[in-house]
mmCIF file of C-alpha atoms and ligand atoms in Angstrom:
data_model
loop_
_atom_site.group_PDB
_atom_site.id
_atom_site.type_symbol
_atom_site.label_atom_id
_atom_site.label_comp_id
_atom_site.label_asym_id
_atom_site.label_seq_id
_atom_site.Cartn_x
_atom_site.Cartn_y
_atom_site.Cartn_z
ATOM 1 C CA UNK A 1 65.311 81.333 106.234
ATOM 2 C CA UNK A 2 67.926 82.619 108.483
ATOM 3 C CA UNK A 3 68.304 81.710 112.222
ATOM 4 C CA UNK A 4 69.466 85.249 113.600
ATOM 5 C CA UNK A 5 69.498 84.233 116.932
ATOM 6 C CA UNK A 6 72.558 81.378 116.052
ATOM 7 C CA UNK A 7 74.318 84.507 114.573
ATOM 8 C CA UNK A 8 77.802 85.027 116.874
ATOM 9 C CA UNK A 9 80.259 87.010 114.007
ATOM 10 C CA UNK A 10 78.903 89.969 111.884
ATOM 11 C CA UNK A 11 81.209 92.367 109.505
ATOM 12 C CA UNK A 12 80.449 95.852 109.009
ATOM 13 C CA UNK A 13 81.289 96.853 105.711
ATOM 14 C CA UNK A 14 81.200 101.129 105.164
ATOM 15 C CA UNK A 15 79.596 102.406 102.039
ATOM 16 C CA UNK A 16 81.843 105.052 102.315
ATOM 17 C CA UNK A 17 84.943 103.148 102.229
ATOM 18 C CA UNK A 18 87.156 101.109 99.782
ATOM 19 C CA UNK A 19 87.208 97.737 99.519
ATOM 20 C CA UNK A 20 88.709 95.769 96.697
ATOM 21 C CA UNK A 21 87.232 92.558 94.798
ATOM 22 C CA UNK A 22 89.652 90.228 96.744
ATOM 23 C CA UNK A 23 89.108 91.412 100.206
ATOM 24 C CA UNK A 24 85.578 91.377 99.302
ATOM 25 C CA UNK A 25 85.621 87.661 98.466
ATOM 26 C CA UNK A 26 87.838 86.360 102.011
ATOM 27 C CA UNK A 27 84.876 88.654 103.510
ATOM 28 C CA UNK A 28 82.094 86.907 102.492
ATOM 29 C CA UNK A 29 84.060 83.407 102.423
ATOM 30 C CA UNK A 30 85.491 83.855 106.019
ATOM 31 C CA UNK A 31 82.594 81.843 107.606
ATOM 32 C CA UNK A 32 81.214 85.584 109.204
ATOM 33 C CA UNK A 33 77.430 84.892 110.047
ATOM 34 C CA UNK A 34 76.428 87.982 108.222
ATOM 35 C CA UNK A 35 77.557 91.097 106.414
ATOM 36 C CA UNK A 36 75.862 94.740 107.401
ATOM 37 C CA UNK A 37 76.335 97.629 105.428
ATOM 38 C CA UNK A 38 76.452 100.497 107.511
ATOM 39 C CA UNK A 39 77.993 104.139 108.549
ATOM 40 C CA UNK A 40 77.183 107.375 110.031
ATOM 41 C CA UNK A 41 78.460 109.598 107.316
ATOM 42 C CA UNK A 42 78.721 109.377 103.341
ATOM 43 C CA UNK A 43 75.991 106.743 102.838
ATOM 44 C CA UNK A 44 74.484 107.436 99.759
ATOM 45 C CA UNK A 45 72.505 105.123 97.661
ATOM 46 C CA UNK A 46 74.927 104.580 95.090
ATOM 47 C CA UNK A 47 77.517 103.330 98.019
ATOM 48 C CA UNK A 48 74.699 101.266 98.814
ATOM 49 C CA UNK A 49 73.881 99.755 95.600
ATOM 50 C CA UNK A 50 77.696 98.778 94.835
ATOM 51 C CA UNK A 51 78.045 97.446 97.821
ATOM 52 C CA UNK A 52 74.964 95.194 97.452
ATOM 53 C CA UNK A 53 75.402 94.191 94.359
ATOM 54 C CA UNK A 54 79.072 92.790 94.885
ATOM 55 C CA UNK A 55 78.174 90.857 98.161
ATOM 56 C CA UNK A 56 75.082 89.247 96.304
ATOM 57 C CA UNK A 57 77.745 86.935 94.841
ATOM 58 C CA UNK A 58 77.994 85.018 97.750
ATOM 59 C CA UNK A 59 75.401 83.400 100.083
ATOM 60 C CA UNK A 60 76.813 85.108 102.557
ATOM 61 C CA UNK A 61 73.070 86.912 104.946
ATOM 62 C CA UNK A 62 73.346 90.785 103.707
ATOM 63 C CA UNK A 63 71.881 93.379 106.345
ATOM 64 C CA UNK A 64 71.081 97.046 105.368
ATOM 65 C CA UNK A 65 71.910 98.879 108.732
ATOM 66 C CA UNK A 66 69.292 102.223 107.859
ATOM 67 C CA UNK A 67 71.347 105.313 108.961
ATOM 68 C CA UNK A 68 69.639 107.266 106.341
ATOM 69 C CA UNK A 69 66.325 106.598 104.463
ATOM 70 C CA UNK A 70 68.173 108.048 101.315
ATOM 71 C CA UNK A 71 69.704 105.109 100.667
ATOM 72 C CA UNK A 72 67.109 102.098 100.901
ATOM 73 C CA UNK A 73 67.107 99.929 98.405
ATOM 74 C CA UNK A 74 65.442 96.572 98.311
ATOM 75 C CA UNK A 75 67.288 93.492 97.930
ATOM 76 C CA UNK A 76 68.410 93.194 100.876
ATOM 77 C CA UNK A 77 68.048 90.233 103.574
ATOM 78 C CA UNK A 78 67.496 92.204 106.628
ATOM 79 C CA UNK A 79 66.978 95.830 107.504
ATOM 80 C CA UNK A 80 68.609 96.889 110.991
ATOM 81 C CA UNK A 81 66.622 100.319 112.732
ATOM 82 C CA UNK A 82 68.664 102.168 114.766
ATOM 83 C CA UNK A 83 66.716 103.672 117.655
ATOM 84 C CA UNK A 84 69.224 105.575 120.206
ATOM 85 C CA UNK A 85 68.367 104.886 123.886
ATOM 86 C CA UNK A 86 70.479 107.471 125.093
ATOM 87 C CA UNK A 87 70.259 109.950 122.836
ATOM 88 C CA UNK A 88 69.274 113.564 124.254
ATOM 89 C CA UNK A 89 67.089 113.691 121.286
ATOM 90 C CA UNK A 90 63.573 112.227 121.037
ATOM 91 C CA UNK A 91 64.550 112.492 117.066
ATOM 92 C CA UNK A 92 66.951 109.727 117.175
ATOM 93 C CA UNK A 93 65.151 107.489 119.372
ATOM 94 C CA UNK A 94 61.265 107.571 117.810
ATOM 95 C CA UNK A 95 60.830 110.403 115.400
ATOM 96 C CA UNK A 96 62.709 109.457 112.668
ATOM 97 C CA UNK A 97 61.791 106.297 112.503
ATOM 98 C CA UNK A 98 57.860 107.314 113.069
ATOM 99 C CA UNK A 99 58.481 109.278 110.164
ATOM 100 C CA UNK A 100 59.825 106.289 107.822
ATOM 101 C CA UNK A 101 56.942 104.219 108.897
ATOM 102 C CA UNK A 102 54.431 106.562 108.174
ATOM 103 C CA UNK A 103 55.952 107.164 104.317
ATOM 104 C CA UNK A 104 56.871 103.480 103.870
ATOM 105 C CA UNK A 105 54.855 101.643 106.532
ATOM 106 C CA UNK A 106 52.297 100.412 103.746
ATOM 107 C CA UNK A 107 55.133 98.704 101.411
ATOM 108 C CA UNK A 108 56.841 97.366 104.445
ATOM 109 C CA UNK A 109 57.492 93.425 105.046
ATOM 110 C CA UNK A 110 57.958 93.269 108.469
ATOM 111 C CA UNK A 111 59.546 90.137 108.841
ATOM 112 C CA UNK A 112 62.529 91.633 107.587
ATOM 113 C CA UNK A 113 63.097 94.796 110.065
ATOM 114 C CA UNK A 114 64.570 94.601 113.245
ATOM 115 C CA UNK A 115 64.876 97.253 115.205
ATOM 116 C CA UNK A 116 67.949 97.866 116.990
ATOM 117 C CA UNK A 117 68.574 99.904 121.070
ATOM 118 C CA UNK A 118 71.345 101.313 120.676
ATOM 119 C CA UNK A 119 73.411 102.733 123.741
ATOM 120 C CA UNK A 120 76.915 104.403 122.142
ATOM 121 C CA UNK A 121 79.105 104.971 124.470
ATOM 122 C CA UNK A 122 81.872 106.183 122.806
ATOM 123 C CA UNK A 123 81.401 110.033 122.676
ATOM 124 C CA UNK A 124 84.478 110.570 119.716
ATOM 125 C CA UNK A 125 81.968 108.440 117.277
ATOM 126 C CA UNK A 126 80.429 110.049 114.860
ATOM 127 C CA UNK A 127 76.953 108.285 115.694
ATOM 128 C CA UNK A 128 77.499 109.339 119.295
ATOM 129 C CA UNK A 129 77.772 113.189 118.032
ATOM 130 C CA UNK A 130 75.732 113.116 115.390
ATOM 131 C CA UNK A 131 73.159 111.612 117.779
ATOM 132 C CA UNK A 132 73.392 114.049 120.289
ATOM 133 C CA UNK A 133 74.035 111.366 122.900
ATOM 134 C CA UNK A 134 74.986 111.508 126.445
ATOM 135 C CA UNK A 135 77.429 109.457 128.576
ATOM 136 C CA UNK A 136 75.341 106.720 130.396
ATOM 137 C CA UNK A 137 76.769 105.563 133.859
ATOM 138 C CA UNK A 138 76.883 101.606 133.871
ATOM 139 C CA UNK A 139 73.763 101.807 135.977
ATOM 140 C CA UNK A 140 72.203 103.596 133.232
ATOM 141 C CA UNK A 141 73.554 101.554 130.901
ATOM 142 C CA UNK A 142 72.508 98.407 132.832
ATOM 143 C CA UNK A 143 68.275 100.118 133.319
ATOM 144 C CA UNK A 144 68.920 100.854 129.357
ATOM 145 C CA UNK A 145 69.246 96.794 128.939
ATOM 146 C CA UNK A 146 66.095 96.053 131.272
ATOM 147 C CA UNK A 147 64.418 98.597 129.209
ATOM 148 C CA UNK A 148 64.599 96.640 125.751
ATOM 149 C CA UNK A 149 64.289 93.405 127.297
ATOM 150 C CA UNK A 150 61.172 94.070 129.440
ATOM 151 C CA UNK A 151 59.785 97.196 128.295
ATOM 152 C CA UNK A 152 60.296 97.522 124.555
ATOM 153 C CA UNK A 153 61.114 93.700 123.575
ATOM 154 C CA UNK A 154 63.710 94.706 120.833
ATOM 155 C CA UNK A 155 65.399 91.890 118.900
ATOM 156 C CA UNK A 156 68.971 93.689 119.710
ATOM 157 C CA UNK A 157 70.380 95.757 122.306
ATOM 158 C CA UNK A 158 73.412 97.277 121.168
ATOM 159 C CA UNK A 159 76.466 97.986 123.060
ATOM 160 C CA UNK A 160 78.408 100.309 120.396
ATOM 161 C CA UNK A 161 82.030 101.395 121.056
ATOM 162 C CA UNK A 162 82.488 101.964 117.639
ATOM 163 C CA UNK A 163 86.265 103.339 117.060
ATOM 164 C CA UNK A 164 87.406 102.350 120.699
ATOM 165 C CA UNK A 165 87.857 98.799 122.853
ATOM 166 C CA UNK A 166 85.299 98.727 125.022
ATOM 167 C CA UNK A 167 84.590 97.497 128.572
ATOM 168 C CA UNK A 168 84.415 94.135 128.693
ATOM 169 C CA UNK A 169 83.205 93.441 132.236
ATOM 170 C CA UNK A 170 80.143 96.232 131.505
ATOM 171 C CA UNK A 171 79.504 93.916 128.279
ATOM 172 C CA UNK A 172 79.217 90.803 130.964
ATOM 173 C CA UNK A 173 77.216 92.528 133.149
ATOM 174 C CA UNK A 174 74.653 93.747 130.863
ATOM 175 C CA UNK A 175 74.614 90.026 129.473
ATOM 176 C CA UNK A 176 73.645 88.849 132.980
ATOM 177 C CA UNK A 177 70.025 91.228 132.408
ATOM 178 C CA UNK A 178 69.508 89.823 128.772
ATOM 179 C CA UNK A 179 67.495 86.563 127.363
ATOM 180 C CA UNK A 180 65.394 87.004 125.077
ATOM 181 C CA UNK A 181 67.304 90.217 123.760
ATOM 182 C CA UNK A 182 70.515 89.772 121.616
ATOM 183 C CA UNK A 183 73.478 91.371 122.931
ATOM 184 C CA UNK A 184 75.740 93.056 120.225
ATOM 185 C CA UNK A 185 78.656 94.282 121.045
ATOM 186 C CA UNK A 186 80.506 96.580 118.171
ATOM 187 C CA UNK A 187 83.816 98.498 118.537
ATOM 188 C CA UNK A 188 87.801 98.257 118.569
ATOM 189 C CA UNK A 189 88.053 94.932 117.874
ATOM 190 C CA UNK A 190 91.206 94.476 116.212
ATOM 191 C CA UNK A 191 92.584 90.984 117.115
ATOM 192 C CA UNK A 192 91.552 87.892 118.174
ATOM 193 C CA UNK A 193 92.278 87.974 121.233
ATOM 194 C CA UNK A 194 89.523 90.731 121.810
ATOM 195 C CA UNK A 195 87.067 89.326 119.579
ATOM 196 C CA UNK A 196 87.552 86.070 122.257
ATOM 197 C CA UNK A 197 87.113 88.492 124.893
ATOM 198 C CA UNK A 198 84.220 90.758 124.110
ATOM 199 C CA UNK A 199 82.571 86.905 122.456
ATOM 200 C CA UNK A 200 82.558 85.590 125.689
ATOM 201 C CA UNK A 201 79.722 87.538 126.795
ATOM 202 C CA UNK A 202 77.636 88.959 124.078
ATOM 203 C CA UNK A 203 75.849 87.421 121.905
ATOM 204 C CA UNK A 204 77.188 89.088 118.433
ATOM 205 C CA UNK A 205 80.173 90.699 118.282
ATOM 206 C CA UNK A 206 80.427 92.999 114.979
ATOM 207 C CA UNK A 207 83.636 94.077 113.707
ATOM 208 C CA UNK A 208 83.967 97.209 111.608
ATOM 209 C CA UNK A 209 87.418 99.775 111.534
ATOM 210 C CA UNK A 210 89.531 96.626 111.580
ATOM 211 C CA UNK A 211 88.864 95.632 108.342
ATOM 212 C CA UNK A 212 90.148 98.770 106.555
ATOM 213 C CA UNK A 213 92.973 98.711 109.088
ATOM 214 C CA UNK A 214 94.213 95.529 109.139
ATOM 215 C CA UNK A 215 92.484 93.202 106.866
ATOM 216 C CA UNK A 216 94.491 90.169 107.924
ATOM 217 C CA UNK A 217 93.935 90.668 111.780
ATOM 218 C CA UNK A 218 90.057 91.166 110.850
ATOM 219 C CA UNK A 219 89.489 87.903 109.109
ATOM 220 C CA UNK A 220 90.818 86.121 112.165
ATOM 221 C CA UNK A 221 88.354 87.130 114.682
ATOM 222 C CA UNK A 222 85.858 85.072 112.811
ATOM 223 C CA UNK A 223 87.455 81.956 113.860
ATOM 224 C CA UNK A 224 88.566 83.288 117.405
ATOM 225 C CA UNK A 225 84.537 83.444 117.782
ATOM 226 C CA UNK A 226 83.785 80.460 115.996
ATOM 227 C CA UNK A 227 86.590 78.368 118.235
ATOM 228 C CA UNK A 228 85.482 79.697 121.670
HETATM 229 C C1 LIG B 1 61.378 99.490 100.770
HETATM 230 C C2 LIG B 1 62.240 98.772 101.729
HETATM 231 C C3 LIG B 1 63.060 97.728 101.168
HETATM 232 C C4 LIG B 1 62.235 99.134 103.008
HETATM 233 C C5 LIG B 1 63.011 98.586 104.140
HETATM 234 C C6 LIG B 1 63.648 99.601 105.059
HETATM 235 C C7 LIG B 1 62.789 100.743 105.465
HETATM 236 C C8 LIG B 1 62.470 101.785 104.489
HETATM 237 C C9 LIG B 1 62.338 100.831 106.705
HETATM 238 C C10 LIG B 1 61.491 101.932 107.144
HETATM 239 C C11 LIG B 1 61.260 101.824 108.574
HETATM 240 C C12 LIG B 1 62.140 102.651 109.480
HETATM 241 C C13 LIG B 1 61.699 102.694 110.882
HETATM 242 C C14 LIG B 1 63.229 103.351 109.062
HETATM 243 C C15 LIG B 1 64.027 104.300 109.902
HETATM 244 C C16 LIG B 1 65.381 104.471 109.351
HETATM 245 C C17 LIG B 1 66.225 105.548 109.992
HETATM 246 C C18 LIG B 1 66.671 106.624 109.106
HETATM 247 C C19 LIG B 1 66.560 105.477 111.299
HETATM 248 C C20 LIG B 1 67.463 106.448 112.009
HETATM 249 C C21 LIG B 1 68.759 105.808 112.299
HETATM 250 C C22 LIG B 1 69.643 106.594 113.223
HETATM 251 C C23 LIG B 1 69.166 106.802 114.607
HETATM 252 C C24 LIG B 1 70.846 107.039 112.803
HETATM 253 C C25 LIG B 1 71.807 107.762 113.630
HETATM 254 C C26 LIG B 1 73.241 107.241 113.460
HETATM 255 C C27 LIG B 1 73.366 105.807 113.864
HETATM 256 C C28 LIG B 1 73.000 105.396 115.224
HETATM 257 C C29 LIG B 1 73.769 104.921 112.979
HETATM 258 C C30 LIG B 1 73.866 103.477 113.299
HETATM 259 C C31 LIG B 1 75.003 102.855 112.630
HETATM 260 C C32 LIG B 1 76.353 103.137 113.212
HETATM 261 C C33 LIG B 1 76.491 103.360 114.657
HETATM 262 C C34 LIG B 1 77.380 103.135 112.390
HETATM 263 C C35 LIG B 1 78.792 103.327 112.808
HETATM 264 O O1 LIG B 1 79.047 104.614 112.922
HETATM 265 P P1 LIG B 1 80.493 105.244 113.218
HETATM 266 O O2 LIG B 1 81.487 104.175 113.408
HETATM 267 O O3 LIG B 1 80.325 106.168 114.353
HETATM 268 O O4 LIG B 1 80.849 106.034 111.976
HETATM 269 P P2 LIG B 1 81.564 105.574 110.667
HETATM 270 O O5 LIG B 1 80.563 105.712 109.584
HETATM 271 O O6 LIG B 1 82.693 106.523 110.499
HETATM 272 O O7 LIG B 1 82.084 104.168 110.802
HETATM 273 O O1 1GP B 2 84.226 99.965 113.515
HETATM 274 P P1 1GP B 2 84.404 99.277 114.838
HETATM 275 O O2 1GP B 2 85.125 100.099 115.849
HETATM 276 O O3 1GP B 2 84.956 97.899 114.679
HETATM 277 O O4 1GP B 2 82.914 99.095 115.410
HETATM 278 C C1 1GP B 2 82.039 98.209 114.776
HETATM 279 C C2 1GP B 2 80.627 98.684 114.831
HETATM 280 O O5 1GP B 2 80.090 98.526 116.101
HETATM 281 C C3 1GP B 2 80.436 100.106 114.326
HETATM 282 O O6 1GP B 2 79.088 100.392 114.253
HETATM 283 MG MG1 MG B 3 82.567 102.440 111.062
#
């Protein structure tokens, strides 16, 4: 239904933040590839649902990023796993999500999960703290990269900044060690000028903070990407 690997532009949209019916609309109208709904903290179902419900107006792909399996709902397009590589925590990498499949596993359609390696590397996010990470070198970061692409063949290796500008020659050197993996790259983008940037080497750049900072700003990185 929906070529994921054509994808370039994503927006993150936080269950646990505002957003009113007009933003909503330029959104889902801004030519973005897809919409996930996603956060650390303060996702509950209800977030979820309103969320859902309001994006269903448009055609716009809609992604359920699982942070929490106490707000799944159907209805969605796609469901993003989260499985932190560099977590200190076995939890956050295989347990969790163990658990989930072994509740849900029978009532799953597979075609519509995809899991997700995430490597966070800034340590003031909230997923970075809750997630007990630790600071990868970029030659960690870089044996993180071979890992999903060889090793674990995830759909998505994800290069999360989230809250900070991130470093863009690390993002084009993990790119070099990537093929059949998607490179995401989330965090700090607040212009177009780094959405360019950050574009030029991974595959998907996702752009979250932005929009409840500066809306206007946020809707232009779609074309930046798109033009580029
Ligand atoms: C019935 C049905 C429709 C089912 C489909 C879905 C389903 C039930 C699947 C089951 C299979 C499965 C394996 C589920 C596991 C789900 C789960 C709970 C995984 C754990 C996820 C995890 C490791 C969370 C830790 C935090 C984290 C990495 C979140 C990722 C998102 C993220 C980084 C958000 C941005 O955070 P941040 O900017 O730091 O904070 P803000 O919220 O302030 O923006
Ligand atoms: O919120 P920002 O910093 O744009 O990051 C986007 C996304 O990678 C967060 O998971
Ligand atoms: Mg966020």
């Amino acid at each position: 239904m929906y070529n994921r690997k054509e994808w370039k532009h994503i927006f993150k949209l936080d269950p646990n933040k505002e957003i009113s019916d007009e933003q909503l609309t330029k959104i889902c109208e801004s030519g973005t590839d897809a919409v996930i709904v996603g956060g650390t903290d303060g996702v509950t179902l209800d977030g979820v649902l309103h969320l859902l419900s309001r994006i269903r107006m448009y055609t716009v792909p809609c992604i359920l990023e699982v942070s929490t399996m106490d707000a799944v709902t159907p209805g969605f397009d796609f469901y993003y796993i989260p499985m932190v590589l560099n977590s200190q925590e076995k939890k956050w990498m295989m347990d969790i999500q163990h658990q989930a499949v072994k509740d849900f596993g029978h009532m799953l359609d597979w075609n519509e999960l995809v899991a997700q390696g995430y490597c966070i590397l800034n340590p003031n996010a909230k997923a970075y703290q809750l997630a007990n990470c630790s600071l990868p070198t970029e030659e960690d970061v870089v044996a993180y990269a071979q890992m999903a692409e060889h090793m674990f063949h995830l759909p998505i290796f994800y290069l999360e900044y989230s809250g900070t500008y991130g470093d863009s020659q690390l993002v084009k050197r993990v790119s070099r060690e990537l093929e059949q993996t998607q490179l995401f790259y989330g965090g700090g983008i607040t212009n177009k000028e780094q959405a360019k940037e950050m574009a030029a080497y991974a595959d998907v750049i996702v752009v979250g903070n932005s929009i409840y900072d500066n809306f206007d700003q946020a809707i232009e990185t779609v074309q930046a990407v798109k033009e580029g």
